[in-house]
């Protein structure tokens, strides 16, 4: 009986020990505290994160200057199976990132492309501070590396770099937030820059030729009419010029058609993929789409839009799965897809990229009416 009592007591002690460890782990929240889809100033060690003339990130206080400190829009990219990912978009449509994941890599404002998305995406880790607005940023391409002020300095001109920091008491693949002071960034709410649009603002791209691609870091992100009338994901090099290019013609009221070189249109077919989704197809008759800006910056040359059929604006065009594999069908669903699956980049084409049309002539290029500027609530 005495041995049994001792065994029960030991088991109870082990449970209490595990409970304390669990409680300690839970006290370090991995979830970020800043709200997504808002503009922020970023401040580290009392100084502001700004972008120099060469596009490099540095600490510099521009509070009393005419232009002021740089503003960044926090954009939630979704989960995608590897954790919540965020992007920080600048006022000119670039993103905060690095050219490569290596110690000392300079953090820069870079143009986003399917090839470098993973180097411009961050995991935000709440640092469990009383103010609740401080997070460290770990690179999604290598979560053992975080953004920080070099040399633990805070003077004007201090470069912002990437460096390894592995928490000692936890698996590096699932880090507990405990970044050093020079990697902790305070997210300070900022006013929306003049000319910026909120996601979901009715807006159209200008008339002209575009490649339509999803803003993801996978190779197969091009919307392509691979064969017959099937619209699927492909890579740019594998697609042909006359099936990967779409001509935008504005119809007014923030509506467009998307026409192929052979005269067909991007539209919705009759093949269902579920009770609430249908495959996109190349159709003979004009098919009209409502378009909404999903770009957060002010002057992005390759803007992102979401598309909804005029016949049913409850449906959104998106990639069918999150894996972005060759042949993944393009669909319209009742819900927008996470991780950029419904944000379509309209990539302007020029020169030899523009295909020759067969049996029709593109309309004279006209600029769409100015879009209504919306201020995020």
Coordinates of C-alpha atoms in Angstrom, one line a residue, residues 32-329:
X32 CA 1.3 38.3 -33.7
X33 CA -0.4 41.1 -31.9
X34 CA -0.5 43.7 -34.7
X35 CA -3.7 43.7 -36.8
X36 CA -3.4 42.6 -40.4
X37 CA -4.1 44.8 -43.4
X38 CA -3.2 48.0 -41.7
X39 CA -0.5 50.6 -42.2
X40 CA 2.3 50.8 -39.6
X41 CA 5.5 52.6 -38.7
X42 CA 8.1 50.1 -37.5
X43 CA 10.4 51.1 -34.6
X44 CA 13.3 49.2 -33.1
X45 CA 15.2 50.3 -30.0
X46 CA 13.6 53.7 -30.2
X47 CA 14.5 54.4 -33.8
X48 CA 12.4 54.0 -37.0
X49 CA 12.8 51.5 -39.9
X50 CA 13.2 53.4 -43.1
X51 CA 14.4 52.7 -46.7
X52 CA 17.4 54.5 -48.1
X53 CA 17.8 55.6 -51.7
X54 CA 19.3 52.3 -52.7
X55 CA 16.3 50.3 -51.3
X56 CA 18.2 49.1 -48.2
X57 CA 16.4 49.0 -44.8
X58 CA 18.0 51.0 -42.0
X59 CA 17.2 52.8 -38.8
X60 CA 16.7 56.5 -39.2
X61 CA 14.4 59.0 -37.5
X62 CA 12.6 61.0 -40.1
X63 CA 9.8 62.2 -37.9
X64 CA 10.6 65.9 -38.4
X65 CA 11.2 65.7 -42.1
X66 CA 8.8 66.6 -44.9
X67 CA 8.3 63.0 -46.1
X68 CA 8.3 61.5 -42.6
X69 CA 9.0 57.9 -41.6
X70 CA 8.3 54.9 -44.0
X71 CA 5.0 53.3 -43.7
X72 CA 4.4 49.5 -44.1
X73 CA 1.2 47.6 -44.8
X74 CA 1.0 44.3 -42.9
X75 CA -0.5 41.8 -45.2
X76 CA -1.6 38.3 -44.1
X77 CA -0.7 35.7 -46.7
X78 CA -2.4 32.8 -45.1
X79 CA -1.1 29.5 -43.7
X80 CA -0.2 27.3 -46.6
X81 CA 0.7 24.4 -44.3
X82 CA 4.0 26.0 -43.1
X83 CA 2.6 28.4 -40.5
X84 CA 1.0 31.9 -40.7
X85 CA 2.9 34.1 -43.2
X86 CA 2.9 37.9 -43.4
X87 CA 4.3 40.4 -45.9
X88 CA 5.3 44.0 -45.3
X89 CA 4.5 46.1 -48.3
X90 CA 6.0 49.6 -48.8
X91 CA 4.2 52.6 -50.2
X92 CA 5.7 52.1 -53.6
X93 CA 4.5 48.5 -53.9
X94 CA 7.7 46.7 -53.0
X95 CA 8.1 44.3 -50.1
X96 CA 10.5 44.0 -47.2
X97 CA 12.7 41.0 -47.7
X98 CA 16.2 39.6 -48.6
X99 CA 18.0 38.3 -51.7
X100 CA 19.1 35.2 -49.9
X101 CA 18.7 33.5 -46.5
X102 CA 22.2 34.0 -45.0
X103 CA 23.7 35.6 -41.9
X104 CA 24.3 39.3 -42.5
X105 CA 22.0 39.5 -45.6
X106 CA 20.8 43.1 -46.0
X107 CA 17.1 43.6 -45.6
X108 CA 15.7 45.5 -48.6
X109 CA 12.6 46.7 -50.3
X110 CA 12.2 44.3 -53.2
X111 CA 9.8 43.7 -56.1
X112 CA 7.8 40.6 -55.4
X113 CA 7.8 37.8 -57.9
X114 CA 7.0 34.0 -57.9
X115 CA 10.7 33.3 -57.6
X116 CA 11.3 35.3 -54.4
X117 CA 8.0 35.2 -52.4
X118 CA 9.5 32.9 -49.7
X119 CA 12.3 35.5 -49.1
X120 CA 9.7 38.3 -48.7
X121 CA 7.4 36.4 -46.3
X122 CA 7.7 36.5 -42.5
X123 CA 6.5 34.8 -39.4
X124 CA 5.5 37.3 -36.7
X125 CA 6.2 36.2 -33.2
X126 CA 4.6 38.2 -30.4
X127 CA 7.3 39.0 -27.8
X128 CA 4.8 39.0 -24.9
X129 CA 5.5 42.6 -23.9
X130 CA 3.1 44.6 -21.7
X131 CA 2.4 47.0 -24.7
X132 CA 1.2 44.0 -26.8
X133 CA 2.4 45.7 -30.0
X134 CA 6.0 44.3 -30.3
X135 CA 6.9 41.3 -32.5
X136 CA 10.0 39.7 -33.9
X137 CA 10.0 38.7 -37.6
X138 CA 11.4 35.3 -38.7
X139 CA 12.0 34.5 -42.3
X140 CA 9.5 31.9 -43.7
X141 CA 12.3 30.5 -45.8
X142 CA 14.4 29.8 -42.7
X143 CA 12.6 30.3 -39.4
X144 CA 15.9 30.1 -37.5
X145 CA 16.8 33.6 -38.9
X146 CA 15.3 36.9 -37.8
X147 CA 15.3 40.5 -38.8
X148 CA 17.4 42.8 -36.6
X149 CA 19.5 45.9 -36.2
X150 CA 23.1 45.1 -36.9
X151 CA 25.6 45.3 -34.1
X152 CA 22.8 45.9 -31.6
X153 CA 23.0 49.6 -32.5
X154 CA 20.2 52.2 -32.8
X155 CA 22.0 55.2 -34.4
X156 CA 20.8 56.7 -37.6
X157 CA 22.1 54.7 -40.6
X158 CA 22.2 51.3 -38.7
X159 CA 21.6 48.6 -41.3
X160 CA 18.8 46.1 -40.8
X161 CA 20.0 42.6 -41.5
X162 CA 19.1 38.9 -41.2
X163 CA 20.8 36.8 -38.6
X164 CA 20.4 33.3 -37.0
X165 CA 18.9 33.1 -33.5
X166 CA 17.8 29.7 -32.2
X167 CA 16.0 29.5 -28.9
X168 CA 17.8 27.1 -26.6
X169 CA 14.9 25.4 -25.0
X170 CA 12.7 24.6 -28.0
X171 CA 12.9 22.8 -31.4
X172 CA 14.2 25.3 -34.0
X173 CA 11.5 24.3 -36.4
X174 CA 8.9 25.7 -34.0
X175 CA 10.6 28.6 -32.2
X176 CA 9.2 30.2 -29.1
X177 CA 9.4 34.0 -29.4
X178 CA 12.4 35.2 -27.4
X179 CA 14.3 37.5 -29.8
X180 CA 17.0 39.9 -28.5
X181 CA 16.1 43.5 -28.0
X182 CA 17.6 44.6 -31.4
X183 CA 15.2 42.2 -33.2
X184 CA 12.0 43.5 -31.5
X185 CA 9.9 45.8 -33.6
X186 CA 7.1 47.9 -32.3
X187 CA 4.1 48.2 -34.8
X188 CA 2.8 51.8 -34.5
X189 CA -0.5 52.4 -36.4
X190 CA -0.1 55.0 -39.2
X191 CA -2.6 56.8 -41.4
X192 CA -3.2 55.4 -44.9
X193 CA -0.9 57.0 -47.4
X194 CA -2.5 59.3 -50.0
X195 CA -3.4 57.2 -53.1
X196 CA -3.4 53.8 -51.4
X197 CA -6.3 51.5 -51.9
X198 CA -7.8 49.2 -49.4
X199 CA -8.1 45.5 -50.4
X200 CA -11.4 44.8 -52.0
X201 CA -11.7 48.3 -53.6
X202 CA -13.4 48.2 -57.0
X203 CA -10.7 48.9 -59.5
X204 CA -9.6 47.6 -62.9
X205 CA -6.3 47.3 -64.7
X206 CA -5.8 49.4 -67.9
X207 CA -6.6 48.0 -71.3
X208 CA -3.7 45.9 -72.6
X209 CA -2.0 42.5 -72.7
X210 CA -1.2 40.7 -69.4
X211 CA 0.0 37.4 -68.0
X212 CA -2.2 36.3 -65.1
X213 CA -0.3 34.7 -62.3
X214 CA -0.8 34.0 -58.6
X215 CA 1.5 35.8 -56.2
X216 CA 3.0 32.6 -54.7
X217 CA 6.5 31.2 -54.5
X218 CA 5.7 28.1 -56.5
X219 CA 6.9 27.5 -60.1
X220 CA 3.5 26.7 -61.5
X221 CA 1.6 29.9 -60.9
X222 CA 0.7 31.0 -64.5
X223 CA -3.0 30.8 -65.6
X224 CA -2.8 29.1 -68.9
X225 CA -5.3 27.5 -71.4
X226 CA -3.2 24.3 -71.6
X227 CA -5.4 22.5 -74.1
X228 CA -8.8 22.8 -75.6
X229 CA -10.8 25.0 -73.3
X230 CA -9.1 23.8 -70.0
X231 CA -7.7 26.6 -67.9
X232 CA -5.0 25.3 -65.5
X233 CA -1.8 26.2 -63.7
X234 CA 1.4 26.1 -65.8
X235 CA 4.9 27.7 -65.7
X236 CA 5.8 30.7 -67.9
X237 CA 8.3 28.8 -70.0
X238 CA 6.1 25.8 -70.6
X239 CA 3.1 27.9 -71.6
X240 CA 2.8 29.1 -75.2
X241 CA 2.6 32.9 -76.0
X242 CA -1.0 32.6 -77.4
X243 CA -2.4 30.6 -74.4
X244 CA -0.7 32.5 -71.5
X245 CA -1.6 36.0 -72.6
X246 CA -4.9 37.8 -71.9
X247 CA -6.1 41.1 -73.3
X248 CA -8.0 43.3 -70.9
X249 CA -10.8 45.4 -72.2
X250 CA -12.6 47.7 -69.8
X251 CA -16.4 47.7 -70.0
X252 CA -17.0 50.4 -67.4
X253 CA -18.3 50.1 -63.9
X254 CA -15.1 48.3 -62.8
X255 CA -15.8 45.4 -65.2
X256 CA -13.5 43.8 -67.8
X257 CA -13.3 41.0 -70.3
X258 CA -10.2 38.8 -70.7
X259 CA -9.6 37.7 -74.3
X260 CA -7.2 35.2 -75.7
X261 CA -5.2 35.7 -79.0
X262 CA -7.6 33.2 -80.8
X263 CA -10.6 35.3 -79.9
X264 CA -12.0 33.3 -77.0
X265 CA -12.6 34.7 -73.5
X266 CA -11.7 33.6 -70.0
X267 CA -15.0 32.6 -68.4
X268 CA -16.7 30.0 -66.3
X269 CA -17.5 26.6 -67.8
X270 CA -20.2 24.1 -66.9
X271 CA -18.0 21.5 -65.1
X272 CA -18.5 21.6 -61.4
X273 CA -15.7 20.8 -58.9
X274 CA -17.9 20.7 -55.9
X275 CA -21.4 21.8 -54.7
X276 CA -20.1 25.4 -54.6
X277 CA -17.4 25.6 -57.3
X278 CA -16.9 25.4 -61.0
X279 CA -13.9 25.2 -63.4
X280 CA -12.8 28.3 -65.3
X281 CA -12.7 27.7 -69.1
X282 CA -12.0 29.4 -72.4
X283 CA -15.5 30.3 -73.8
X284 CA -16.6 31.7 -77.2
X285 CA -18.8 34.5 -76.0
X286 CA -17.7 37.6 -74.1
X287 CA -17.5 36.9 -70.3
X288 CA -17.5 39.9 -67.9
X289 CA -15.6 40.0 -64.6
X290 CA -15.9 42.4 -61.7
X291 CA -12.4 43.3 -60.5
X292 CA -11.2 44.5 -57.2
X293 CA -7.8 45.8 -56.2
X294 CA -5.9 43.5 -53.8
X295 CA -2.6 45.5 -54.0
X296 CA -1.7 47.4 -50.8
X297 CA 1.0 49.7 -52.1
X298 CA 0.5 53.0 -53.9
X299 CA 2.5 52.4 -57.1
X300 CA 2.8 48.7 -57.8
X301 CA 3.6 48.1 -61.5
X302 CA 2.3 44.6 -61.4
X303 CA -0.9 45.0 -59.4
X304 CA -3.0 42.3 -57.8
X305 CA -6.7 41.9 -58.4
X306 CA -9.5 39.5 -57.4
X307 CA -12.1 38.6 -60.0
X308 CA -15.7 37.7 -59.6
X309 CA -18.2 36.8 -62.4
X310 CA -20.8 39.5 -63.0
X311 CA -23.4 36.8 -63.2
X312 CA -22.6 35.8 -59.6
X313 CA -20.4 38.1 -57.5
X314 CA -20.5 35.6 -54.6
X315 CA -18.0 33.5 -56.5
X316 CA -14.2 34.3 -56.6
X317 CA -11.6 33.1 -59.1
X318 CA -8.9 31.1 -57.4
X319 CA -6.5 28.2 -57.7
X320 CA -8.3 24.9 -56.8
X321 CA -5.7 23.7 -54.3
X322 CA -3.0 25.2 -52.1
X323 CA -0.2 23.1 -53.6
X324 CA 0.1 24.9 -56.9
X325 CA 1.0 21.9 -59.0
X326 CA 1.1 21.5 -62.7
X327 CA -2.4 21.1 -64.1
X328 CA -4.1 22.4 -61.0
X329 CA -7.5 23.7 -62.3

